[in-house]
Amino acid sequence: MTGLMIEQVDSEILGMLKDPARKDAGFLKLMENYKRPVYWHVRRLVLSHEDAEDILQETFIQVYRHVDSFRGDCKLFTWLYRIATNECTKHFRRNKRWKAHQGDEGLEVTGELSGNDAEDSKIILAKFQTAILQLPDKQRIVFNMRYYDELSYEEMGQILNSSVSSLKTNFHYASEKIKRYLIDHA
Amino acid sequence: MITPKDQKEKMKKYNPKDMTELNDFQQYGKETPYQVPDGFFESISEKTLLLAKQRERIHGKNRMLWQSIAAAASLAALFFIGYQTEFRHEGNVSDLVAVDSQLQSKTHQNAGKKAVGHVEAKELAKQEPAKLSDAQPTGSEAISEVLADFTDDELQQMAALYKSDPFIGEPEK
């Protein structure tokens, strides 16, 4: 889908969401288009499927309830990502033991994939994920958005309400830390 | 979702340093080790829609409840303020009536004891300055106060003048 087509579809979805008679159909269409990228964005941040499911649902419920307040000054997907990222940040704050939990989850992921019968590619993948999990929250969010979601710094700036230079710095530090981790654990 | 054309446009925005950084991890690919339960993406849309509608209903009910509570609280506050204002007003009126009757009786007594009355009226005025200042002066009060300031001789002279002067009793035209 080209950028223009995405804009057309988004505008159609918004029109449906703002029309009480077509709100439910519009919501289903919105979910159909964005549930996968939003889920994976959240899942890479919170790791657990249950948490990711809760946050995904909360994100779309927020959109359903507050669609009238969407001013249209950014793309629909930018708004969705912003809500989802804010929900993830809230989740981190709520879960005070998150750091410990993160460590356990990271080890679990690495353990599952780096067993005796695991393929080399899976071991490498697990090591890479563990390296990402070592990063501080902001750097991890920035790295994931840039690396996996392939967002531009301008789009990330709109989502995270940060300057481009700050995001570039965060990405640079994150990359350096990951590289160092991979070298140290080679 | 990202087409080659979109990718090309994105590439234009990248500076070479960013590209190098992205290429650093090319060997790891974009795959993640996380698993999703079977049929999760097929059922999540309907489930979320149901939850959203449920939340909307609960929120609507809560909003109505809070609006009712707010309206009841406002009415109670208005009633309380109104009651307080009315009570205070009645209290002021009864105070004034008491002071007025006190003044009246004192003035009547003073009519019998002319010389003493002048002094007592002044004392009474000193005792109740706050109450008197709050009260709106009535005609009888004003006359009593004026008369209390005159001596007996002056009053007698005024009475004689009233009898002798034919123009004093004449109404104004």
Coordinates of C-alpha atoms in Angstrom, one line a residue:
Chain A
M1 CA 0.0 0.0 0.0
T2 CA 1.4 3.4 -0.9
G3 CA 1.4 6.4 1.4
L4 CA -1.5 8.0 -0.5
M5 CA -3.5 4.8 -0.3
I6 CA -2.8 4.5 3.5
E7 CA -4.0 8.1 3.9
Q8 CA -7.2 7.4 2.0
V9 CA -7.9 4.3 4.1
D10 CA -7.2 6.1 7.3
S11 CA -9.5 8.9 6.4
E12 CA -12.2 6.4 5.5
I13 CA -11.7 4.6 8.9
L14 CA -11.9 7.9 10.7
G15 CA -15.1 8.9 8.9
M16 CA -16.6 5.6 9.9
L17 CA -15.5 5.9 13.5
K18 CA -17.0 9.3 13.9
D19 CA -20.3 8.2 12.4
P20 CA -22.3 6.4 15.2
A21 CA -24.1 4.2 12.7
R22 CA -20.8 2.9 11.3
K23 CA -18.6 3.2 14.3
D24 CA -18.3 -0.6 15.0
A25 CA -17.5 -1.4 11.4
G26 CA -14.9 1.3 11.4
F27 CA -13.4 0.0 14.5
L28 CA -13.1 -3.6 13.1
K29 CA -11.5 -2.1 10.0
L30 CA -9.0 -0.1 12.1
M31 CA -8.1 -3.2 14.0
E32 CA -7.7 -5.3 10.9
N33 CA -5.2 -2.8 9.5
Y34 CA -3.2 -2.0 12.6
K35 CA -3.6 -4.8 15.2
R36 CA -0.5 -6.7 14.0
P37 CA 2.1 -3.8 13.9
V38 CA 0.7 -2.4 17.2
Y39 CA 0.8 -5.9 18.8
W40 CA 4.4 -6.5 17.8
H41 CA 5.5 -3.0 18.8
V42 CA 4.0 -3.7 22.3
R43 CA 5.2 -7.3 22.5
R44 CA 8.8 -6.4 21.8
L45 CA 8.6 -3.9 24.7
V46 CA 6.7 -5.8 27.4
L47 CA 7.7 -9.3 26.2
S48 CA 4.8 -11.2 27.8
H49 CA 1.9 -12.1 25.4
E50 CA -0.7 -11.5 28.1
D51 CA 0.6 -8.0 28.9
A52 CA 0.9 -7.3 25.2
E53 CA -2.8 -8.4 24.6
D54 CA -4.0 -6.2 27.5
I55 CA -2.1 -3.2 26.2
L56 CA -3.2 -3.8 22.6
Q57 CA -6.9 -3.9 23.7
E58 CA -6.5 -0.9 25.9
T59 CA -4.9 1.0 23.0
F60 CA -7.8 0.3 20.7
I61 CA -10.4 0.9 23.4
Q62 CA -8.9 4.4 23.9
V63 CA -9.2 5.1 20.2
Y64 CA -12.9 3.9 20.2
R65 CA -13.7 6.1 23.2
H66 CA -11.7 9.2 22.3
V67 CA -11.8 9.2 18.5
D68 CA -13.7 12.6 18.5
S69 CA -10.7 14.2 20.2
F70 CA -8.3 13.1 17.4
R71 CA -7.5 16.4 15.6
G72 CA -5.9 14.8 12.6
D73 CA -2.6 16.7 13.0
C74 CA -0.7 13.5 12.6
K75 CA -1.2 10.1 10.9
L76 CA -3.7 7.6 12.4
F77 CA -0.9 5.1 12.9
T78 CA 1.3 7.7 14.7
W79 CA -1.6 8.4 17.1
L80 CA -2.1 4.6 17.7
Y81 CA 1.7 4.1 18.3
R82 CA 1.7 7.1 20.7
I83 CA -1.2 5.6 22.7
A84 CA 0.4 2.1 22.7
T85 CA 3.8 3.4 23.8
N86 CA 2.2 5.5 26.6
E87 CA 0.4 2.4 27.7
C88 CA 3.7 0.5 27.7
T89 CA 5.4 3.2 29.8
K90 CA 2.4 3.1 32.2
H91 CA 2.8 -0.6 32.4
F92 CA 6.6 -0.3 33.2
R93 CA 5.7 2.2 36.0
R94 CA 2.9 0.0 37.4
N95 CA 5.1 -3.0 37.4
K96 CA 7.8 -2.0 39.9
R97 CA 9.4 -5.4 39.6
W98 CA 9.6 -5.0 35.9
K99 CA 13.4 -4.9 35.8
A100 CA 13.7 -8.3 37.5
H101 CA 10.8 -9.6 35.4
Q102 CA 12.6 -8.3 32.3
G103 CA 15.7 -10.2 33.3
D104 CA 13.8 -13.5 33.9
E105 CA 11.9 -13.2 30.6
G106 CA 15.1 -12.4 28.8
L107 CA 16.8 -15.5 30.3
E108 CA 13.7 -17.6 29.5
V109 CA 13.8 -16.5 25.8
T110 CA 17.5 -17.1 25.6
G111 CA 17.2 -20.5 27.4
E112 CA 14.4 -21.7 25.1
L113 CA 16.2 -20.8 22.0
S114 CA 19.7 -21.7 22.9
G115 CA 19.2 -25.3 24.1
N116 CA 21.3 -28.2 22.9
D117 CA 19.0 -28.9 19.9
A118 CA 18.5 -25.2 19.0
E119 CA 19.7 -24.1 15.6
D120 CA 22.6 -21.7 15.3
S121 CA 20.3 -19.0 13.8
K122 CA 18.0 -19.2 16.8
I123 CA 20.9 -19.0 19.3
I124 CA 22.1 -15.8 17.5
L125 CA 18.5 -14.4 17.5
A126 CA 18.2 -15.1 21.3
K127 CA 21.5 -13.4 22.0
F128 CA 20.4 -10.4 19.9
Q129 CA 17.1 -10.1 21.9
T130 CA 18.9 -10.4 25.2
A131 CA 21.2 -7.6 24.2
I132 CA 18.2 -5.4 23.4
L133 CA 16.6 -6.3 26.7
Q134 CA 19.7 -4.9 28.5
L135 CA 18.9 -1.4 27.3
P136 CA 17.2 1.3 29.4
D137 CA 13.5 1.9 28.5
K138 CA 13.9 4.9 26.3
Q139 CA 16.8 3.5 24.3
R140 CA 15.0 0.2 23.9
I141 CA 11.8 1.9 22.6
V142 CA 13.8 4.0 20.2
F143 CA 15.9 1.1 19.0
N144 CA 12.8 -1.1 18.4
M145 CA 10.9 1.6 16.6
R146 CA 13.9 2.4 14.3
Y147 CA 15.1 -1.2 13.7
Y148 CA 12.0 -3.3 13.6
D149 CA 9.2 -0.8 12.7
E150 CA 11.5 1.1 10.4
L151 CA 10.1 4.5 11.4
S152 CA 11.8 7.7 10.5
Y153 CA 13.2 9.9 13.2
E154 CA 10.5 12.5 12.4
E155 CA 7.7 9.9 12.9
M156 CA 9.3 8.7 16.1
G157 CA 9.6 12.3 17.3
Q158 CA 5.8 12.7 16.9
I159 CA 5.1 9.5 18.7
L160 CA 7.6 10.0 21.6
N161 CA 7.3 13.8 21.7
S162 CA 11.1 14.0 21.4
S163 CA 13.5 15.9 19.2
V164 CA 15.2 14.2 16.3
S165 CA 18.7 14.9 17.7
S166 CA 17.7 13.3 21.0
L167 CA 16.3 10.2 19.2
K168 CA 19.5 9.9 17.1
T169 CA 21.6 10.0 20.2
N170 CA 19.5 7.4 21.9
F171 CA 19.6 5.1 18.9
H172 CA 23.4 5.6 18.6
Y173 CA 23.9 4.7 22.3
A174 CA 21.6 1.7 22.0
S175 CA 23.4 0.4 19.0
E176 CA 26.8 0.8 20.7
K177 CA 25.6 -1.1 23.8
I178 CA 24.1 -3.9 21.7
K179 CA 27.3 -4.3 19.7
R180 CA 29.4 -4.3 22.9
Y181 CA 27.1 -6.9 24.5
L182 CA 27.3 -9.2 21.4
I183 CA 31.1 -8.9 21.3
D184 CA 31.4 -9.6 25.1
H185 CA 29.1 -12.6 24.8
A186 CA 30.4 -14.1 21.5
Chain B
M1 CA 2.7 -2.7 4.4
I2 CA 6.0 -1.1 3.2
T3 CA 6.3 -1.1 -0.5
P4 CA 9.6 -0.7 -2.4
K5 CA 8.6 2.8 -3.4
D6 CA 7.9 3.7 0.3
Q7 CA 11.2 2.1 1.2
K8 CA 13.0 4.2 -1.4
E9 CA 11.4 7.4 -0.1
K10 CA 12.5 6.5 3.4
M11 CA 16.0 5.7 2.2
K12 CA 16.3 9.3 0.9
K13 CA 15.7 10.6 4.5
Y14 CA 18.4 8.4 6.0
N15 CA 21.9 9.8 6.3
P16 CA 24.8 7.4 5.6
K17 CA 25.6 7.2 9.3
D18 CA 22.1 5.9 10.1
M19 CA 22.3 3.4 7.3
T20 CA 25.6 2.1 8.6
E21 CA 24.0 1.7 12.1
L22 CA 21.1 -0.2 10.6
N23 CA 23.3 -2.4 8.5
D24 CA 25.3 -3.3 11.6
F25 CA 22.6 -5.7 12.6
Q26 CA 21.6 -7.0 9.2
Q27 CA 22.8 -10.5 10.0
Y28 CA 20.2 -10.8 12.8
G29 CA 17.3 -9.9 10.6
K30 CA 13.9 -8.6 11.8
E31 CA 12.6 -11.8 13.2
T32 CA 11.8 -12.1 16.9
P33 CA 11.7 -15.3 19.0
Y34 CA 8.3 -14.5 20.5
Q35 CA 5.3 -16.8 19.8
V36 CA 1.6 -15.9 19.5
P37 CA -1.2 -18.3 20.4
D38 CA -3.1 -19.9 17.5
G39 CA -6.1 -17.8 16.3
F40 CA -5.1 -14.8 18.5
F41 CA -5.2 -12.3 15.7
E42 CA -8.5 -13.7 14.3
S43 CA -10.4 -13.3 17.5
I44 CA -8.9 -10.2 19.1
S45 CA -10.8 -7.7 17.0
E46 CA -14.3 -8.9 18.1
K47 CA -13.1 -9.3 21.7
T48 CA -11.8 -5.8 21.8
L49 CA -14.9 -4.3 20.2
L50 CA -17.1 -6.0 22.9
L51 CA -14.8 -4.7 25.6
A52 CA -14.8 -1.1 24.1
K53 CA -18.6 -1.1 24.0
Q54 CA -18.9 -2.5 27.6
R55 CA -16.4 0.2 28.8
E56 CA -18.5 2.9 27.0
R57 CA -21.7 1.7 28.7
I58 CA -20.1 1.6 32.1
H59 CA -18.5 5.1 31.5
G60 CA -21.9 6.4 30.4
K61 CA -23.6 5.0 33.5
N62 CA -20.9 6.5 35.8
R63 CA -21.2 9.8 34.0
M64 CA -24.9 9.9 34.7
L65 CA -24.4 8.9 38.3
W66 CA -21.8 11.6 38.8
Q67 CA -24.0 14.2 37.1
S68 CA -26.9 13.2 39.5
I69 CA -24.6 13.4 42.5
A70 CA -23.3 16.8 41.3
A71 CA -26.8 18.2 40.8
A72 CA -28.0 16.9 44.2
A73 CA -24.9 18.4 45.9
S74 CA -25.4 21.8 44.1
L75 CA -29.1 21.8 45.3
A76 CA -28.1 20.9 48.8
A77 CA -25.4 23.7 48.8
L78 CA -28.0 26.3 47.5
F79 CA -30.5 25.2 50.1
F80 CA -27.9 25.5 52.9
I81 CA -26.7 28.9 51.7
G82 CA -30.3 30.1 51.4
Y83 CA -31.2 28.8 54.8
Q84 CA -28.1 30.4 56.4
T85 CA -28.8 33.8 54.7
E86 CA -32.5 33.8 55.8
F87 CA -31.7 32.7 59.3
R88 CA -29.1 35.5 59.7
H89 CA -31.5 38.0 58.3
E90 CA -34.3 37.0 60.7
G91 CA -31.7 37.2 63.5
N92 CA -30.8 40.8 62.6
V93 CA -34.4 41.8 62.4
S94 CA -35.3 40.4 65.8
D95 CA -32.2 42.2 67.3
L96 CA -33.3 45.5 65.8
V97 CA -36.8 45.0 67.1
A98 CA -35.5 44.3 70.6
V99 CA -33.2 47.4 70.5
D100 CA -36.0 49.5 69.1
S101 CA -38.5 48.5 71.8
Q102 CA -35.8 49.0 74.4
L103 CA -35.2 52.5 73.1
Q104 CA -39.0 53.2 73.0
S105 CA -39.6 52.1 76.6
K106 CA -36.6 54.1 77.7
T107 CA -37.8 57.2 75.9
H108 CA -41.3 56.8 77.5
Q109 CA -39.8 56.5 80.9
N110 CA -37.6 59.5 80.2
A111 CA -40.7 61.6 79.3
G112 CA -41.7 61.2 83.0
K113 CA -38.2 61.9 84.3
K114 CA -37.1 64.7 81.9
A115 CA -33.8 65.6 83.4
V116 CA -32.7 62.0 83.9
G117 CA -33.9 60.9 80.5
H118 CA -31.4 63.0 78.6
V119 CA -28.5 61.2 80.3
E120 CA -30.0 57.7 80.0
A121 CA -30.7 58.0 76.3
K122 CA -27.1 59.0 75.8
E123 CA -25.9 56.0 77.9
L124 CA -28.1 53.7 75.9
A125 CA -26.8 55.1 72.7
K126 CA -23.2 54.4 74.0
Q127 CA -24.1 50.9 75.1
E128 CA -25.6 49.8 71.7
P129 CA -23.4 51.6 69.2
A130 CA -23.0 48.6 66.9
K131 CA -26.6 47.7 66.9
L132 CA -27.7 51.2 66.3
S133 CA -25.3 51.7 63.5
D134 CA -26.7 48.6 61.7
A135 CA -30.2 49.7 62.2
Q136 CA -32.0 51.8 59.6
P137 CA -33.2 55.0 61.5
T138 CA -37.0 55.2 61.6
G139 CA -38.9 58.5 62.1
S140 CA -39.7 57.9 65.8
E141 CA -36.1 57.0 66.6
A142 CA -34.8 60.1 64.9
I143 CA -37.2 62.3 66.8
S144 CA -36.5 60.6 70.1
E145 CA -32.7 61.1 69.6
V146 CA -33.2 64.8 68.6
L147 CA -35.4 65.4 71.6
A148 CA -33.1 63.7 74.0
D149 CA -30.4 66.2 73.1
F150 CA -32.5 69.2 74.2
T151 CA -32.6 70.5 77.8
D152 CA -36.0 71.0 79.6
D153 CA -35.8 74.7 79.2
E154 CA -35.1 74.4 75.5
L155 CA -38.1 72.1 75.1
Q156 CA -40.4 74.5 77.0
Q157 CA -39.2 77.4 74.7
M158 CA -39.9 75.3 71.6
A159 CA -43.4 74.4 72.9
A160 CA -44.1 78.1 73.5
L161 CA -42.8 79.0 70.1
Y162 CA -45.0 76.3 68.5
K163 CA -48.1 77.9 70.2
S164 CA -47.2 81.5 69.3
D165 CA -45.9 81.0 65.7
P166 CA -48.9 80.6 63.3
F167 CA -46.7 79.2 60.4
I168 CA -45.1 76.3 62.2
G169 CA -48.1 74.0 62.1
E170 CA -49.0 74.9 58.5
P171 CA -48.3 72.0 56.0
E172 CA -45.8 72.5 53.2
K173 CA -47.1 73.3 49.7

